[in-house]
CSV table of C-alpha atoms in Angstrom, one decimal:
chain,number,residue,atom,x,y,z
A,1,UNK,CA,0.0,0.0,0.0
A,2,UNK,CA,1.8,3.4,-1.4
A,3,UNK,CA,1.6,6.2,1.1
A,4,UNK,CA,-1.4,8.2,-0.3
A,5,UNK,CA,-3.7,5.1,0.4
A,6,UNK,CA,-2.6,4.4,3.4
A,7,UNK,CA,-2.9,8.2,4.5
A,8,UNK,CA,-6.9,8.1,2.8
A,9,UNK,CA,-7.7,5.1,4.9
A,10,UNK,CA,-6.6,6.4,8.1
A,11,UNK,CA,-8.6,9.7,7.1
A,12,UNK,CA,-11.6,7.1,7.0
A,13,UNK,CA,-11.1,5.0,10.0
A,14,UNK,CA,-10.9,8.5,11.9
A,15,UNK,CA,-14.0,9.0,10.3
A,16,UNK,CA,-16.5,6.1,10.5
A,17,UNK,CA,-14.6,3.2,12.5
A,18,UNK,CA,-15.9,0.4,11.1
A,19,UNK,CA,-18.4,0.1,13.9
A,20,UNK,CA,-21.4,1.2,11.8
A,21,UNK,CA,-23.1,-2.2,12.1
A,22,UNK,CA,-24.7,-1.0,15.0
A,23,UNK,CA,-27.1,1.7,13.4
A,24,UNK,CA,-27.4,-1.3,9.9
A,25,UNK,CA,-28.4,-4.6,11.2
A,26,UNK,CA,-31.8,-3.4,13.0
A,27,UNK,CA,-33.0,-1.8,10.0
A,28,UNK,CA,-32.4,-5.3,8.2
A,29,UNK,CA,-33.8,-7.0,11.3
A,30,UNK,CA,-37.3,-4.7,10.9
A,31,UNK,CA,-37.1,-5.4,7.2
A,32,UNK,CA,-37.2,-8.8,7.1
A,33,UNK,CA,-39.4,-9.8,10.3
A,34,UNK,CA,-41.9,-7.6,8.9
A,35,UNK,CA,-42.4,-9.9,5.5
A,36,UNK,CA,-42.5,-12.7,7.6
A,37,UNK,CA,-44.2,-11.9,11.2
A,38,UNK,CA,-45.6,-8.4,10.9
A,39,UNK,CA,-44.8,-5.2,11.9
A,40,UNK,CA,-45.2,-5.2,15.7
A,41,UNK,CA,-43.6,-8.6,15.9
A,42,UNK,CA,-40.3,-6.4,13.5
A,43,UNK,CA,-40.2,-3.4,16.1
A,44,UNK,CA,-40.2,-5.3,18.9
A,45,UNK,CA,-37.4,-7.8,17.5
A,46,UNK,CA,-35.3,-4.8,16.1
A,47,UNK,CA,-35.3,-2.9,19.0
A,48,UNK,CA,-34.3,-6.1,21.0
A,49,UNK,CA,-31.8,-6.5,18.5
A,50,UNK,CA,-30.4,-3.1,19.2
A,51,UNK,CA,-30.2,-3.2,22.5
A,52,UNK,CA,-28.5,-6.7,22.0
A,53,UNK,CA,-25.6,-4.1,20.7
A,54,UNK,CA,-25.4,-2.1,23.1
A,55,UNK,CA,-25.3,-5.1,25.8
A,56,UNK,CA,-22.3,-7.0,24.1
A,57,UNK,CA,-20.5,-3.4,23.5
A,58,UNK,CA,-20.6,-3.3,28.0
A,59,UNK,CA,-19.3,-6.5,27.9
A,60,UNK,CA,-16.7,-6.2,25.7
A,61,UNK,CA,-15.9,-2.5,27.8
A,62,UNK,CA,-16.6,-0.7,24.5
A,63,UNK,CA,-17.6,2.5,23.0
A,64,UNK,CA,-21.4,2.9,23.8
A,65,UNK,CA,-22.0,6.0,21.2
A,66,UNK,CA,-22.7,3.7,18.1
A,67,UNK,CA,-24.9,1.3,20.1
A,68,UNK,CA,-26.8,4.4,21.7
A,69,UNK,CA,-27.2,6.2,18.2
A,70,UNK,CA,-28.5,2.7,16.5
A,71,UNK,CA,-31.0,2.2,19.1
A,72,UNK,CA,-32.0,5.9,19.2
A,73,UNK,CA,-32.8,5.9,15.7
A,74,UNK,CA,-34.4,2.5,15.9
A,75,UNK,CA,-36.5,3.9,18.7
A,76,UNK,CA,-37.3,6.9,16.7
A,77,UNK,CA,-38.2,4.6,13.2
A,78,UNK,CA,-39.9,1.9,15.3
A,79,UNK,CA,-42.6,4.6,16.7
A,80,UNK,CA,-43.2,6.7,13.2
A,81,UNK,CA,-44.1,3.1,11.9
A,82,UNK,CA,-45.5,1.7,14.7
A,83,UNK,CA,-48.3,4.4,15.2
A,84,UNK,CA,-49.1,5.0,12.1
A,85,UNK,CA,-49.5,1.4,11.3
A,86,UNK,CA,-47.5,1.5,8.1
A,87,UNK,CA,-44.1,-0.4,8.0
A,88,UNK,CA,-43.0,2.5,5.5
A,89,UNK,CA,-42.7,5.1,8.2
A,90,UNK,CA,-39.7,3.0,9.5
A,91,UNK,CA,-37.7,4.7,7.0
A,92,UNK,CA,-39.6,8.5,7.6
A,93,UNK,CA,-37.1,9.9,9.9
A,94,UNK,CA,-34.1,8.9,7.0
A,95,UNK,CA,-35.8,11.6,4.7
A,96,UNK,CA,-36.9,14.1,7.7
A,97,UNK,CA,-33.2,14.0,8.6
A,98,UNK,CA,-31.8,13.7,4.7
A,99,UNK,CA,-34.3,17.0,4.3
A,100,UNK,CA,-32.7,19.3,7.2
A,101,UNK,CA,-29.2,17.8,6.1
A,102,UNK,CA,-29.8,19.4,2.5
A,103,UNK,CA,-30.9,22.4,3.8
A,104,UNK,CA,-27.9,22.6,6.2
A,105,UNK,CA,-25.8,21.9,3.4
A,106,UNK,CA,-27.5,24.8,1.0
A,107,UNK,CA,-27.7,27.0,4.4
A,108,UNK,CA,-23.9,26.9,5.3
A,109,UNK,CA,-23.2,28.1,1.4
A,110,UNK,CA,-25.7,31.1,1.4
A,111,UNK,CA,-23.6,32.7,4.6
A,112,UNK,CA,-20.1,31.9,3.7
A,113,UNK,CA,-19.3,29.3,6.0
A,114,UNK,CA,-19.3,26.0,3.7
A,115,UNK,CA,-20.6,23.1,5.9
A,116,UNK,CA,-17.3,21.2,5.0
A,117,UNK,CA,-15.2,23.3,7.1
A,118,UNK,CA,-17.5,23.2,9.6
A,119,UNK,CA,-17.6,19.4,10.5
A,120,UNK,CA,-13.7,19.3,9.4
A,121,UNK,CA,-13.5,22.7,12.6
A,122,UNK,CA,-15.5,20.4,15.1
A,123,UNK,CA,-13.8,17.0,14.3
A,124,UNK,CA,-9.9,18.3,14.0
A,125,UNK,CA,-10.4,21.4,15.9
A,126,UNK,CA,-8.4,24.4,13.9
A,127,UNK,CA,-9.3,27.5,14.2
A,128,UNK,CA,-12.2,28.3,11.7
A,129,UNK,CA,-10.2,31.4,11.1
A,130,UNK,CA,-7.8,29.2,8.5
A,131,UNK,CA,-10.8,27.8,6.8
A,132,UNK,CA,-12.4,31.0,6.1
A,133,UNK,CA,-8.9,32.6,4.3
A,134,UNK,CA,-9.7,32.9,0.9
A,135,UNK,CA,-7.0,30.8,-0.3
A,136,UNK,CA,-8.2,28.1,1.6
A,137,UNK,CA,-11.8,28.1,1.6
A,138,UNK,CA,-12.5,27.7,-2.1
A,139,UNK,CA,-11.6,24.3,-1.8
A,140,UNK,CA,-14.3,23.7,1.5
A,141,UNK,CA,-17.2,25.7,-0.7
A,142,UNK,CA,-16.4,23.4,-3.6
A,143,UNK,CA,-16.4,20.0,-1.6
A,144,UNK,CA,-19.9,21.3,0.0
A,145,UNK,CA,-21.2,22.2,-3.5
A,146,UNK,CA,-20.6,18.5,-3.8
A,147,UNK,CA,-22.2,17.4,-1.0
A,148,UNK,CA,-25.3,19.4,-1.2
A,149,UNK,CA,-25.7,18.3,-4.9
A,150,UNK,CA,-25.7,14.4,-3.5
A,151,UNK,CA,-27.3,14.9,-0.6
A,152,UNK,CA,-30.3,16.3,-2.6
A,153,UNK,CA,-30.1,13.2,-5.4
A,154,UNK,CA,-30.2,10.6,-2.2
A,155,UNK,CA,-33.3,12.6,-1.2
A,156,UNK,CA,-34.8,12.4,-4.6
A,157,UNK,CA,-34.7,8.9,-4.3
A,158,UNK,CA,-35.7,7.8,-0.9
A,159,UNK,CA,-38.8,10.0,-1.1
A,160,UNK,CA,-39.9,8.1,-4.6
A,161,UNK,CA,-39.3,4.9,-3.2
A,162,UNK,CA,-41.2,6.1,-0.3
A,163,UNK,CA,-44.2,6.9,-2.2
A,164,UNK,CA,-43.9,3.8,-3.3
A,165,UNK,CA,-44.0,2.0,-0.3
A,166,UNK,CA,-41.7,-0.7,-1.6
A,167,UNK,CA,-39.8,-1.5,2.2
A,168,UNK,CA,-37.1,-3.9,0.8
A,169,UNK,CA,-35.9,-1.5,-2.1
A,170,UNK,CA,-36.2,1.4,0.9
A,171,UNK,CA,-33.9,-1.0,3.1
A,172,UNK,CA,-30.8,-1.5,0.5
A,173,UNK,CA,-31.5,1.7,-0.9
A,174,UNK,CA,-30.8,3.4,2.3
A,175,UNK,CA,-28.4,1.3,3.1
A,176,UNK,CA,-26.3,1.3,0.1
A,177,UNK,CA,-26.5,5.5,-0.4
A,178,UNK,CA,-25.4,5.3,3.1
A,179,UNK,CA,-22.3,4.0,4.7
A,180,UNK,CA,-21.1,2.6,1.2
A,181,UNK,CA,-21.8,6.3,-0.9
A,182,UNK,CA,-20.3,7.8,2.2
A,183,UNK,CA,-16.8,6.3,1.6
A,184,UNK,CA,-16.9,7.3,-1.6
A,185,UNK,CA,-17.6,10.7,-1.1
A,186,UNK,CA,-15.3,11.1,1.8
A,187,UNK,CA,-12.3,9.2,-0.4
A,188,UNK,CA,-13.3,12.2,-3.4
A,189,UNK,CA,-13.6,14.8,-1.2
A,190,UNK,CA,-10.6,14.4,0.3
A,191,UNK,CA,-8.3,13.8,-2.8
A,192,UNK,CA,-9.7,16.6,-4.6
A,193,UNK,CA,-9.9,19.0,-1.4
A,194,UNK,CA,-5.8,18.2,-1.2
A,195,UNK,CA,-5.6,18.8,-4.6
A,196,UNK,CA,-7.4,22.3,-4.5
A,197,UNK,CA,-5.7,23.5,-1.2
A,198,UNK,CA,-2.6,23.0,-3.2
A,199,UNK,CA,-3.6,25.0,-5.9
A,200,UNK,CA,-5.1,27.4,-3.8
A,201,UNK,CA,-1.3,27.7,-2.9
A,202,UNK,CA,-2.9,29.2,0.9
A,203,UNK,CA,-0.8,27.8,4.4
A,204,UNK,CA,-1.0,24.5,5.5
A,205,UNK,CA,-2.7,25.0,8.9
A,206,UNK,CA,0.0,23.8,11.2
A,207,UNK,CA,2.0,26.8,9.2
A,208,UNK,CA,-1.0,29.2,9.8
A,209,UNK,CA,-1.4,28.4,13.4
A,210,UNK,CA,2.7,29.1,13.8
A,211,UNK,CA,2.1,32.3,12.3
A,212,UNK,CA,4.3,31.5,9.1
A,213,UNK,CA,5.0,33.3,6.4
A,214,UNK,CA,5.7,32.7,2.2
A,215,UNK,CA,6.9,30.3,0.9
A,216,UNK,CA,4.3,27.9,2.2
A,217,UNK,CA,4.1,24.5,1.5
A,218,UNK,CA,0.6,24.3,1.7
A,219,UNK,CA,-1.7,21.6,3.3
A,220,UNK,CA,-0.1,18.0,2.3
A,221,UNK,CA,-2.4,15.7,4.6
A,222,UNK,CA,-5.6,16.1,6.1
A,223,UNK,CA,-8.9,18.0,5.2
């Protein structure tokens, strides 16, 4: 493995951890129980099956968050379904949520403060003042332009297939335009954001933060 991949695949083990099972196999669970057993025989069985997670994550002395999150949204898909007595609503709060993330997305471009640099300030923790320098932020804007544009195409989708009501094709759907599209956008985003903050020809943070100035050598790792 050459030193770029190596460098994009510890960018996405910082990222998702490969401990996303937790928040995937309930939804699978409800999916299939449902064809077979009904719906209030899959909601109580997925959320069982959630909090079967979160049990062998104690015992193993583990990080609770993913558990928790799983078995939140389960909670949250299980009731929109539940009480409305369609199976469909499992997959509601996806498109509530895919709806305010849009929005975000578009919101964060309107004021100036591209949502890309925003989640890449909370998770790294440099100073927003490095993202906003305009030759450094071009490269954030673009990567959100991105975003918003499949963020909005993913919402497309989910809400025909939820007019639809076609539950299995809303299951791999959702699954597959989840975690698996996510890599891919996070492995793009970051090779081209690289790319651009090089052409950008702006500090590498570390230089920023040390108050550097020309010649930079500009941002080499990390976006």
């Amino acid at each position: 493995m050459n030193g770029k991949s190596k460098e994009i695949l510890d960018e996405l083990k910082s990222v998702l951890s490969g401990k996303t099972i937790d928040a995937l196999f309930p939804p699978l669970v409800f999916v299939i129980i449902n064809g077979l057993l009904g719906l209030e025989v899959a909601s109580v069985i997925s959320i069982l099956t959630a909090v079967g997670f979160g049990v062998r994550r104690i015992f193993r002395k583990q990080d609770l968050k993913y558990a928790l999150g799983g078995l939140l949204g389960v909670l949250v898909a299980v009731g929109f379904a539940y009480l409305s007595g369609n199976a469909s609503n499992f997959f509601l709060p996806k498109i509530i949520s895919g709806t305010f993330m849009v929005l975000l997305s578009l919101g964060t471009l309107l004021i100036g403060k591209p949502l890309a640099a925003w989640l890449s300030h909370l998770t790294r923790g440099w100073p927003m003042d490095w993202f906003m320098r305009k030759d450094v932020k071009p490269a954030y804007r673009e990567v959100t332009i991105l975003w918003t544009i499949l963020l909005a195409f993913r919402l497309i989708i989910q809400i025909l297939l939820f007019r639809g009501r076609n539950l299995s094709q809303m299951f791999w759907v959702n699954t597959l335009m989840g975690t698996p599209a996510t890599i891919i956008i996070l492995i793009l985003s970051y090779i081209y954001g690289i790319w651009r903050l090089q052409r950008l020809e702006g500090p590498g943070v570390d230089e920023y933060m040390q108050g550097k100035e020309k010649p930079w050598r500009g941002q080499r790792k990390g976006f």
